[in-house]
Amino acid sequence: MRSSLRISLIAWLLVLLFMAACRPQTPSSSGSDASGESQGQQDAVLEDYLGSEQDPYYEARKAMLRDQLIARDITDPAVLRAMGRVKRHQFVKPEYEAQAYEDHPLPIGEGQTISQPYVVALMTAAVAVQTGDRVLEIGTGSGYQAAVLAELGATVFSIEIKETLTAFALENLAQAGYGDVQVEHGDGYHGWEEHAPFAAIVITCAANHISPYLLEQLEDGGRLVIPLGDTATFQTLTLVEKNGEELAVTQITSVSFVPMTGEAMP
């Protein structure tokens, strides 16, 4: 009797297992829903960085933020928002407009270039600009870096040694809505003592040393970023933080910039 009962129980278990195996499975959508939700959240964040104003390069700028900056650990929302809202295509020559958001520098004339978006974002993040900071830029170029700093709420002073680029930058900044940026034609090696001290100094050209004038014009607690090294080959993007009489130096990454001219290159 016990043997028959045991056999019957085993038979029922086999039947139940067979029925469970044959029961139609309802596909689980939780994985795809989560993925879709995650993608939706990322798109919402990117759209916040970009703002509501649409233009022909909106999607290219969105891809720049996602693939060039966020993917390379640019995480400061203020920097990403500034990079998303400054229209880089307004700061390049017309013949390069279609390449404005690509991951490389572009020529702007006079042997100079506009740096690739990632390098602009990296230098901007390094100096940690706050709203209301007075910022000095050495090497205005086309005005793009100055516009990004201004978008962060800084009061920006910029010096460009090439007269034609000074005019080019002023035109670009005015048309893009950053006419408050003050641009001076001159040798940036001496800084701009009239408006010193500065909370941050951004040097967008390579030098083999840091101008003592610029260090003097950097306020206590201020930050200076510069491509430092051999001006003919590669440099190290270097952050200098001023604390009283001491300077804290941080090497960030290897870069290649056009050289600073004027007194820096006698």
PDB file of C-alpha atoms in Angstrom:
ATOM      1  CA  MET A   1       0.000   0.000   0.000  1.00  0.00           C
ATOM      2  CA  ARG A   2       2.784   2.423   0.935  1.00  0.00           C
ATOM      3  CA  SER A   3       4.625   1.481  -2.229  1.00  0.00           C
ATOM      4  CA  SER A   4       1.551   2.228  -4.379  1.00  0.00           C
ATOM      5  CA  LEU A   5       1.049   5.578  -2.618  1.00  0.00           C
ATOM      6  CA  ARG A   6       4.664   6.475  -3.175  1.00  0.00           C
ATOM      7  CA  ILE A   7       4.364   5.641  -6.873  1.00  0.00           C
ATOM      8  CA  SER A   8       1.166   7.688  -7.185  1.00  0.00           C
ATOM      9  CA  LEU A   9       2.822  10.732  -5.575  1.00  0.00           C
ATOM     10  CA  ILE A  10       5.795  10.461  -7.887  1.00  0.00           C
ATOM     11  CA  ALA A  11       3.434  10.200 -10.864  1.00  0.00           C
ATOM     12  CA  TRP A  12       1.556  13.353  -9.789  1.00  0.00           C
ATOM     13  CA  LEU A  13       4.816  15.236  -9.335  1.00  0.00           C
ATOM     14  CA  LEU A  14       5.881  14.245 -12.830  1.00  0.00           C
ATOM     15  CA  VAL A  15       2.530  15.405 -14.226  1.00  0.00           C
ATOM     16  CA  LEU A  16       2.824  18.767 -12.433  1.00  0.00           C
ATOM     17  CA  LEU A  17       6.366  19.268 -13.677  1.00  0.00           C
ATOM     18  CA  PHE A  18       5.259  18.422 -17.229  1.00  0.00           C
ATOM     19  CA  MET A  19       2.336  20.897 -17.022  1.00  0.00           C
ATOM     20  CA  ALA A  20       4.627  23.623 -15.696  1.00  0.00           C
ATOM     21  CA  ALA A  21       7.075  23.046 -18.530  1.00  0.00           C
ATOM     22  CA  CYS A  22       4.309  23.227 -21.129  1.00  0.00           C
ATOM     23  CA  ARG A  23       2.563  26.306 -19.703  1.00  0.00           C
ATOM     24  CA  PRO A  24       2.920  29.294 -22.048  1.00  0.00           C
ATOM     25  CA  GLN A  25       5.406  31.799 -20.686  1.00  0.00           C
ATOM     26  CA  THR A  26       4.435  35.472 -20.595  1.00  0.00           C
ATOM     27  CA  PRO A  27       7.425  37.428 -21.817  1.00  0.00           C
ATOM     28  CA  SER A  28       8.843  39.653 -19.116  1.00  0.00           C
ATOM     29  CA  SER A  29       9.088  43.266 -20.174  1.00  0.00           C
ATOM     30  CA  SER A  30      10.688  44.543 -16.998  1.00  0.00           C
ATOM     31  CA  GLY A  31      14.190  44.490 -18.497  1.00  0.00           C
ATOM     32  CA  SER A  32      13.254  46.436 -21.617  1.00  0.00           C
ATOM     33  CA  ASP A  33      11.095  48.812 -19.582  1.00  0.00           C
ATOM     34  CA  ALA A  34      14.009  49.539 -17.261  1.00  0.00           C
ATOM     35  CA  SER A  35      16.284  50.101 -20.231  1.00  0.00           C
ATOM     36  CA  GLY A  36      13.752  52.367 -21.863  1.00  0.00           C
ATOM     37  CA  GLU A  37      13.244  54.286 -18.640  1.00  0.00           C
ATOM     38  CA  SER A  38      17.004  54.693 -18.234  1.00  0.00           C
ATOM     39  CA  GLN A  39      17.325  55.963 -21.820  1.00  0.00           C
ATOM     40  CA  GLY A  40      14.419  58.313 -21.238  1.00  0.00           C
ATOM     41  CA  GLN A  41      16.018  59.693 -18.101  1.00  0.00           C
ATOM     42  CA  GLN A  42      19.317  60.257 -19.918  1.00  0.00           C
ATOM     43  CA  ASP A  43      17.541  62.046 -22.767  1.00  0.00           C
ATOM     44  CA  ALA A  44      15.700  64.265 -20.264  1.00  0.00           C
ATOM     45  CA  VAL A  45      18.998  65.229 -18.588  1.00  0.00           C
ATOM     46  CA  LEU A  46      20.645  65.971 -21.936  1.00  0.00           C
ATOM     47  CA  GLU A  47      17.683  68.076 -23.029  1.00  0.00           C
ATOM     48  CA  ASP A  48      17.957  70.067 -19.804  1.00  0.00           C
ATOM     49  CA  TYR A  49      21.620  70.733 -20.558  1.00  0.00           C
ATOM     50  CA  LEU A  50      20.763  71.795 -24.120  1.00  0.00           C
ATOM     51  CA  GLY A  51      17.809  74.033 -23.264  1.00  0.00           C
ATOM     52  CA  SER A  52      14.580  74.340 -25.198  1.00  0.00           C
ATOM     53  CA  GLU A  53      15.888  76.322 -28.166  1.00  0.00           C
ATOM     54  CA  GLN A  54      16.123  74.111 -31.240  1.00  0.00           C
ATOM     55  CA  ASP A  55      18.550  74.695 -34.120  1.00  0.00           C
ATOM     56  CA  PRO A  56      19.929  72.600 -37.018  1.00  0.00           C
ATOM     57  CA  TYR A  57      22.795  71.326 -34.828  1.00  0.00           C
ATOM     58  CA  TYR A  58      20.737  70.436 -31.745  1.00  0.00           C
ATOM     59  CA  GLU A  59      21.179  66.674 -32.210  1.00  0.00           C
ATOM     60  CA  ALA A  60      24.890  67.047 -33.001  1.00  0.00           C
ATOM     61  CA  ARG A  61      25.358  69.044 -29.798  1.00  0.00           C
ATOM     62  CA  LYS A  62      23.407  66.397 -27.874  1.00  0.00           C
ATOM     63  CA  ALA A  63      25.670  63.658 -29.273  1.00  0.00           C
ATOM     64  CA  MET A  64      28.721  65.741 -28.342  1.00  0.00           C
ATOM     65  CA  LEU A  65      27.571  65.926 -24.721  1.00  0.00           C
ATOM     66  CA  ARG A  66      26.770  62.223 -24.515  1.00  0.00           C
ATOM     67  CA  ASP A  67      29.604  60.660 -26.517  1.00  0.00           C
ATOM     68  CA  GLN A  68      32.512  63.054 -26.047  1.00  0.00           C
ATOM     69  CA  LEU A  69      32.007  64.635 -22.622  1.00  0.00           C
ATOM     70  CA  ILE A  70      29.879  62.426 -20.348  1.00  0.00           C
ATOM     71  CA  ALA A  71      31.512  59.288 -21.786  1.00  0.00           C
ATOM     72  CA  ARG A  72      34.903  60.754 -20.776  1.00  0.00           C
ATOM     73  CA  ASP A  73      33.852  61.595 -17.212  1.00  0.00           C
ATOM     74  CA  ILE A  74      32.949  65.254 -17.578  1.00  0.00           C
ATOM     75  CA  THR A  75      30.288  65.162 -14.865  1.00  0.00           C
ATOM     76  CA  ASP A  76      29.823  68.725 -13.577  1.00  0.00           C
ATOM     77  CA  PRO A  77      26.223  69.649 -14.532  1.00  0.00           C
ATOM     78  CA  ALA A  78      27.101  73.348 -14.785  1.00  0.00           C
ATOM     79  CA  VAL A  79      29.921  72.636 -17.260  1.00  0.00           C
ATOM     80  CA  LEU A  80      27.740  70.255 -19.285  1.00  0.00           C
ATOM     81  CA  ARG A  81      24.931  72.798 -19.370  1.00  0.00           C
ATOM     82  CA  ALA A  82      27.301  75.524 -20.566  1.00  0.00           C
ATOM     83  CA  MET A  83      28.751  73.243 -23.243  1.00  0.00           C
ATOM     84  CA  GLY A  84      25.242  72.291 -24.311  1.00  0.00           C
ATOM     85  CA  ARG A  85      23.939  75.838 -24.571  1.00  0.00           C
ATOM     86  CA  VAL A  86      26.863  77.552 -26.291  1.00  0.00           C
ATOM     87  CA  LYS A  87      26.456  76.932 -30.021  1.00  0.00           C
ATOM     88  CA  ARG A  88      29.911  75.938 -31.168  1.00  0.00           C
ATOM     89  CA  HIS A  89      28.985  76.262 -34.848  1.00  0.00           C
ATOM     90  CA  GLN A  90      28.749  80.029 -34.306  1.00  0.00           C
ATOM     91  CA  PHE A  91      32.466  80.139 -33.458  1.00  0.00           C
ATOM     92  CA  VAL A  92      33.982  78.385 -36.485  1.00  0.00           C
ATOM     93  CA  LYS A  93      34.616  79.435 -40.069  1.00  0.00           C
ATOM     94  CA  PRO A  94      31.606  78.827 -42.378  1.00  0.00           C
ATOM     95  CA  GLU A  95      33.446  76.122 -44.301  1.00  0.00           C
ATOM     96  CA  TYR A  96      33.875  74.089 -41.095  1.00  0.00           C
ATOM     97  CA  GLU A  97      30.399  74.621 -39.645  1.00  0.00           C
ATOM     98  CA  ALA A  98      29.267  71.047 -40.417  1.00  0.00           C
ATOM     99  CA  GLN A  99      32.241  69.739 -38.389  1.00  0.00           C
ATOM    100  CA  ALA A 100      31.696  72.055 -35.408  1.00  0.00           C
ATOM    101  CA  TYR A 101      30.636  69.309 -32.975  1.00  0.00           C
ATOM    102  CA  GLU A 102      33.114  66.653 -34.062  1.00  0.00           C
ATOM    103  CA  ASP A 103      35.821  65.381 -31.728  1.00  0.00           C
ATOM    104  CA  HIS A 104      38.783  67.366 -33.039  1.00  0.00           C
ATOM    105  CA  PRO A 105      40.120  70.934 -33.283  1.00  0.00           C
ATOM    106  CA  LEU A 106      39.353  73.121 -36.309  1.00  0.00           C
ATOM    107  CA  PRO A 107      41.385  75.886 -37.986  1.00  0.00           C
ATOM    108  CA  ILE A 108      40.186  79.453 -37.424  1.00  0.00           C
ATOM    109  CA  GLY A 109      42.867  81.315 -39.357  1.00  0.00           C
ATOM    110  CA  GLU A 110      46.249  82.873 -38.505  1.00  0.00           C
ATOM    111  CA  GLY A 111      47.611  79.380 -37.822  1.00  0.00           C
ATOM    112  CA  GLN A 112      45.320  79.047 -34.796  1.00  0.00           C
ATOM    113  CA  THR A 113      42.621  76.516 -33.910  1.00  0.00           C
ATOM    114  CA  ILE A 114      39.480  76.122 -31.855  1.00  0.00           C
ATOM    115  CA  SER A 115      40.128  73.269 -29.423  1.00  0.00           C
ATOM    116  CA  GLN A 116      38.088  70.078 -29.532  1.00  0.00           C
ATOM    117  CA  PRO A 117      34.982  70.173 -27.310  1.00  0.00           C
ATOM    118  CA  TYR A 118      36.372  67.720 -24.740  1.00  0.00           C
ATOM    119  CA  VAL A 119      39.480  69.821 -24.078  1.00  0.00           C
ATOM    120  CA  VAL A 120      37.378  72.987 -23.669  1.00  0.00           C
ATOM    121  CA  ALA A 121      35.133  71.169 -21.177  1.00  0.00           C
ATOM    122  CA  LEU A 122      38.127  69.686 -19.336  1.00  0.00           C
ATOM    123  CA  MET A 123      39.825  73.062 -18.894  1.00  0.00           C
ATOM    124  CA  THR A 124      36.550  74.666 -17.850  1.00  0.00           C
ATOM    125  CA  ALA A 125      35.898  71.973 -15.260  1.00  0.00           C
ATOM    126  CA  ALA A 126      39.469  72.282 -13.930  1.00  0.00           C
ATOM    127  CA  VAL A 127      39.098  75.944 -12.951  1.00  0.00           C
ATOM    128  CA  ALA A 128      35.725  75.324 -11.228  1.00  0.00           C
ATOM    129  CA  VAL A 129      34.204  78.694 -12.166  1.00  0.00           C
ATOM    130  CA  GLN A 130      31.365  80.019 -10.015  1.00  0.00           C
ATOM    131  CA  THR A 131      28.744  82.616 -10.909  1.00  0.00           C
ATOM    132  CA  GLY A 132      30.188  86.098 -10.512  1.00  0.00           C
ATOM    133  CA  ASP A 133      33.850  85.024 -10.716  1.00  0.00           C
ATOM    134  CA  ARG A 134      36.232  87.275 -12.614  1.00  0.00           C
ATOM    135  CA  VAL A 135      38.020  85.104 -15.170  1.00  0.00           C
ATOM    136  CA  LEU A 136      40.933  85.953 -17.442  1.00  0.00           C
ATOM    137  CA  GLU A 137      41.470  84.033 -20.666  1.00  0.00           C
ATOM    138  CA  ILE A 138      44.738  84.204 -22.585  1.00  0.00           C
ATOM    139  CA  GLY A 139      44.211  83.393 -26.265  1.00  0.00           C
ATOM    140  CA  THR A 140      40.662  84.342 -27.268  1.00  0.00           C
ATOM    141  CA  GLY A 141      40.834  82.619 -30.636  1.00  0.00           C
ATOM    142  CA  SER A 142      37.303  82.489 -32.045  1.00  0.00           C
ATOM    143  CA  GLY A 143      35.716  83.319 -28.665  1.00  0.00           C
ATOM    144  CA  TYR A 144      34.290  79.848 -27.927  1.00  0.00           C
ATOM    145  CA  GLN A 145      36.055  79.204 -24.606  1.00  0.00           C
ATOM    146  CA  ALA A 146      35.173  82.727 -23.448  1.00  0.00           C
ATOM    147  CA  ALA A 147      31.508  82.082 -24.297  1.00  0.00           C
ATOM    148  CA  VAL A 148      31.492  78.857 -22.265  1.00  0.00           C
ATOM    149  CA  LEU A 149      32.966  80.692 -19.271  1.00  0.00           C
ATOM    150  CA  ALA A 150      30.409  83.483 -19.673  1.00  0.00           C
ATOM    151  CA  GLU A 151      27.582  80.922 -19.855  1.00  0.00           C
ATOM    152  CA  LEU A 152      28.702  79.733 -16.422  1.00  0.00           C
ATOM    153  CA  GLY A 153      27.985  83.220 -15.099  1.00  0.00           C
ATOM    154  CA  ALA A 154      31.566  84.475 -14.972  1.00  0.00           C
ATOM    155  CA  THR A 155      32.692  87.997 -15.814  1.00  0.00           C
ATOM    156  CA  VAL A 156      35.157  87.249 -18.591  1.00  0.00           C
ATOM    157  CA  PHE A 157      38.179  89.226 -19.767  1.00  0.00           C
ATOM    158  CA  SER A 158      40.062  87.793 -22.739  1.00  0.00           C
ATOM    159  CA  ILE A 159      43.276  88.807 -24.514  1.00  0.00           C
ATOM    160  CA  GLU A 160      44.135  87.870 -28.123  1.00  0.00           C
ATOM    161  CA  ILE A 161      47.484  88.702 -29.714  1.00  0.00           C
ATOM    162  CA  LYS A 162      46.263  88.328 -33.330  1.00  0.00           C
ATOM    163  CA  GLU A 163      44.342  91.428 -34.408  1.00  0.00           C
ATOM    164  CA  THR A 164      42.236  89.638 -37.034  1.00  0.00           C
ATOM    165  CA  LEU A 165      41.203  87.011 -34.483  1.00  0.00           C
ATOM    166  CA  THR A 166      40.340  89.723 -31.968  1.00  0.00           C
ATOM    167  CA  ALA A 167      37.837  91.104 -34.478  1.00  0.00           C
ATOM    168  CA  PHE A 168      36.601  87.589 -35.344  1.00  0.00           C
ATOM    169  CA  ALA A 169      36.011  86.743 -31.688  1.00  0.00           C
ATOM    170  CA  LEU A 170      34.217  90.021 -30.955  1.00  0.00           C
ATOM    171  CA  GLU A 171      31.873  89.437 -33.892  1.00  0.00           C
ATOM    172  CA  ASN A 172      31.176  85.828 -32.890  1.00  0.00           C
ATOM    173  CA  LEU A 173      30.562  86.691 -29.237  1.00  0.00           C
ATOM    174  CA  ALA A 174      28.177  89.531 -30.108  1.00  0.00           C
ATOM    175  CA  GLN A 175      26.169  87.409 -32.550  1.00  0.00           C
ATOM    176  CA  ALA A 176      25.972  84.507 -30.095  1.00  0.00           C
ATOM    177  CA  GLY A 177      24.696  86.723 -27.272  1.00  0.00           C
ATOM    178  CA  TYR A 178      27.903  87.045 -25.237  1.00  0.00           C
ATOM    179  CA  GLY A 179      28.674  90.664 -26.009  1.00  0.00           C
ATOM    180  CA  ASP A 180      29.487  91.343 -22.347  1.00  0.00           C
ATOM    181  CA  VAL A 181      32.781  89.448 -22.690  1.00  0.00           C
ATOM    182  CA  GLN A 182      35.594  92.012 -22.795  1.00  0.00           C
ATOM    183  CA  VAL A 183      38.205  91.239 -25.446  1.00  0.00           C
ATOM    184  CA  GLU A 184      41.507  93.080 -25.716  1.00  0.00           C
ATOM    185  CA  HIS A 185      44.071  92.928 -28.528  1.00  0.00           C
ATOM    186  CA  GLY A 186      47.474  92.495 -26.886  1.00  0.00           C
ATOM    187  CA  ASP A 187      50.128  90.234 -25.404  1.00  0.00           C
ATOM    188  CA  GLY A 188      48.507  87.994 -22.811  1.00  0.00           C
ATOM    189  CA  TYR A 189      51.842  87.236 -21.167  1.00  0.00           C
ATOM    190  CA  HIS A 190      51.389  90.382 -19.074  1.00  0.00           C
ATOM    191  CA  GLY A 191      47.798  89.580 -18.121  1.00  0.00           C
ATOM    192  CA  TRP A 192      45.277  92.368 -17.575  1.00  0.00           C
ATOM    193  CA  GLU A 193      46.298  94.091 -14.359  1.00  0.00           C
ATOM    194  CA  GLU A 194      43.530  96.671 -14.581  1.00  0.00           C
ATOM    195  CA  HIS A 195      40.901  93.980 -13.880  1.00  0.00           C
ATOM    196  CA  ALA A 196      42.907  91.765 -11.513  1.00  0.00           C
ATOM    197  CA  PRO A 197      42.739  89.810  -9.309  1.00  0.00           C
ATOM    198  CA  PHE A 198      41.065  86.865 -11.060  1.00  0.00           C
ATOM    199  CA  ALA A 199      39.413  83.827  -9.531  1.00  0.00           C
ATOM    200  CA  ALA A 200      40.522  81.802 -12.549  1.00  0.00           C
ATOM    201  CA  ILE A 201      42.909  82.158 -15.469  1.00  0.00           C
ATOM    202  CA  VAL A 202      42.516  79.954 -18.544  1.00  0.00           C
ATOM    203  CA  ILE A 203      45.472  79.861 -20.938  1.00  0.00           C
ATOM    204  CA  THR A 204      44.557  78.363 -24.302  1.00  0.00           C
ATOM    205  CA  CYS A 205      48.032  78.331 -25.842  1.00  0.00           C
ATOM    206  CA  ALA A 206      51.142  76.335 -24.980  1.00  0.00           C
ATOM    207  CA  ALA A 207      54.033  77.764 -22.951  1.00  0.00           C
ATOM    208  CA  ASN A 208      57.194  76.312 -21.460  1.00  0.00           C
ATOM    209  CA  HIS A 209      56.714  78.329 -18.270  1.00  0.00           C
ATOM    210  CA  ILE A 210      53.993  80.261 -16.462  1.00  0.00           C
ATOM    211  CA  SER A 211      54.131  84.027 -16.687  1.00  0.00           C
ATOM    212  CA  PRO A 212      54.902  85.548 -13.267  1.00  0.00           C
ATOM    213  CA  TYR A 213      52.486  88.367 -14.152  1.00  0.00           C
ATOM    214  CA  LEU A 214      49.636  85.877 -14.418  1.00  0.00           C
ATOM    215  CA  LEU A 215      50.497  84.204 -11.131  1.00  0.00           C
ATOM    216  CA  GLU A 216      50.573  87.615  -9.469  1.00  0.00           C
ATOM    217  CA  GLN A 217      47.145  88.476 -10.887  1.00  0.00           C
ATOM    218  CA  LEU A 218      45.594  85.203  -9.679  1.00  0.00           C
ATOM    219  CA  GLU A 219      43.712  85.770  -6.425  1.00  0.00           C
ATOM    220  CA  ASP A 220      44.379  83.742  -3.292  1.00  0.00           C
ATOM    221  CA  GLY A 221      42.482  80.481  -3.710  1.00  0.00           C
ATOM    222  CA  GLY A 222      42.358  81.004  -7.470  1.00  0.00           C
ATOM    223  CA  ARG A 223      43.021  78.425 -10.181  1.00  0.00           C
ATOM    224  CA  LEU A 224      45.053  78.649 -13.365  1.00  0.00           C
ATOM    225  CA  VAL A 225      45.057  76.038 -16.140  1.00  0.00           C
ATOM    226  CA  ILE A 226      47.704  75.948 -18.868  1.00  0.00           C
ATOM    227  CA  PRO A 227      49.188  73.560 -21.488  1.00  0.00           C
ATOM    228  CA  LEU A 228      52.717  73.468 -20.064  1.00  0.00           C
ATOM    229  CA  GLY A 229      55.777  71.973 -21.738  1.00  0.00           C
ATOM    230  CA  ASP A 230      57.500  71.782 -25.122  1.00  0.00           C
ATOM    231  CA  THR A 231      55.591  74.235 -27.322  1.00  0.00           C
ATOM    232  CA  ALA A 232      56.756  72.464 -30.510  1.00  0.00           C
ATOM    233  CA  THR A 233      55.357  69.029 -29.656  1.00  0.00           C
ATOM    234  CA  PHE A 234      53.194  68.003 -26.712  1.00  0.00           C
ATOM    235  CA  GLN A 235      52.397  69.561 -23.368  1.00  0.00           C
ATOM    236  CA  THR A 236      50.815  68.563 -20.091  1.00  0.00           C
ATOM    237  CA  LEU A 237      47.559  70.259 -19.221  1.00  0.00           C
ATOM    238  CA  THR A 238      48.444  71.615 -15.793  1.00  0.00           C
ATOM    239  CA  LEU A 239      46.303  73.049 -13.008  1.00  0.00           C
ATOM    240  CA  VAL A 240      47.879  75.505 -10.568  1.00  0.00           C
ATOM    241  CA  GLU A 241      46.053  76.452  -7.357  1.00  0.00           C
ATOM    242  CA  LYS A 242      47.313  79.481  -5.438  1.00  0.00           C
ATOM    243  CA  ASN A 243      47.237  79.314  -1.658  1.00  0.00           C
ATOM    244  CA  GLY A 244      48.999  82.306  -0.179  1.00  0.00           C
ATOM    245  CA  GLU A 245      52.630  82.060  -1.202  1.00  0.00           C
ATOM    246  CA  GLU A 246      52.302  78.386  -2.157  1.00  0.00           C
ATOM    247  CA  LEU A 247      51.290  76.844  -5.465  1.00  0.00           C
ATOM    248  CA  ALA A 248      49.700  73.411  -5.689  1.00  0.00           C
ATOM    249  CA  VAL A 249      50.318  71.831  -9.081  1.00  0.00           C
ATOM    250  CA  THR A 250      48.247  69.032 -10.642  1.00  0.00           C
ATOM    251  CA  GLN A 251      49.064  67.426 -13.970  1.00  0.00           C
ATOM    252  CA  ILE A 252      45.857  66.523 -15.795  1.00  0.00           C
ATOM    253  CA  THR A 253      46.600  64.976 -19.195  1.00  0.00           C
ATOM    254  CA  SER A 254      48.759  65.185 -22.308  1.00  0.00           C
ATOM    255  CA  VAL A 255      47.651  67.767 -24.899  1.00  0.00           C
ATOM    256  CA  SER A 256      48.909  69.570 -27.994  1.00  0.00           C
ATOM    257  CA  PHE A 257      48.232  73.314 -28.332  1.00  0.00           C
ATOM    258  CA  VAL A 258      49.564  76.022 -30.627  1.00  0.00           C
ATOM    259  CA  PRO A 259      52.301  78.030 -28.862  1.00  0.00           C
ATOM    260  CA  MET A 260      51.855  81.284 -26.999  1.00  0.00           C
ATOM    261  CA  THR A 261      53.551  84.085 -28.912  1.00  0.00           C
ATOM    262  CA  GLY A 262      54.751  87.529 -27.894  1.00  0.00           C
ATOM    263  CA  GLU A 263      57.053  87.875 -24.896  1.00  0.00           C
ATOM    264  CA  ALA A 264      56.509  84.216 -23.976  1.00  0.00           C
ATOM    265  CA  MET A 265      58.375  83.275 -27.180  1.00  0.00           C
ATOM    266  CA  PRO A 266      61.184  85.824 -27.625  1.00  0.00           C
TER     267      PRO A 266
END
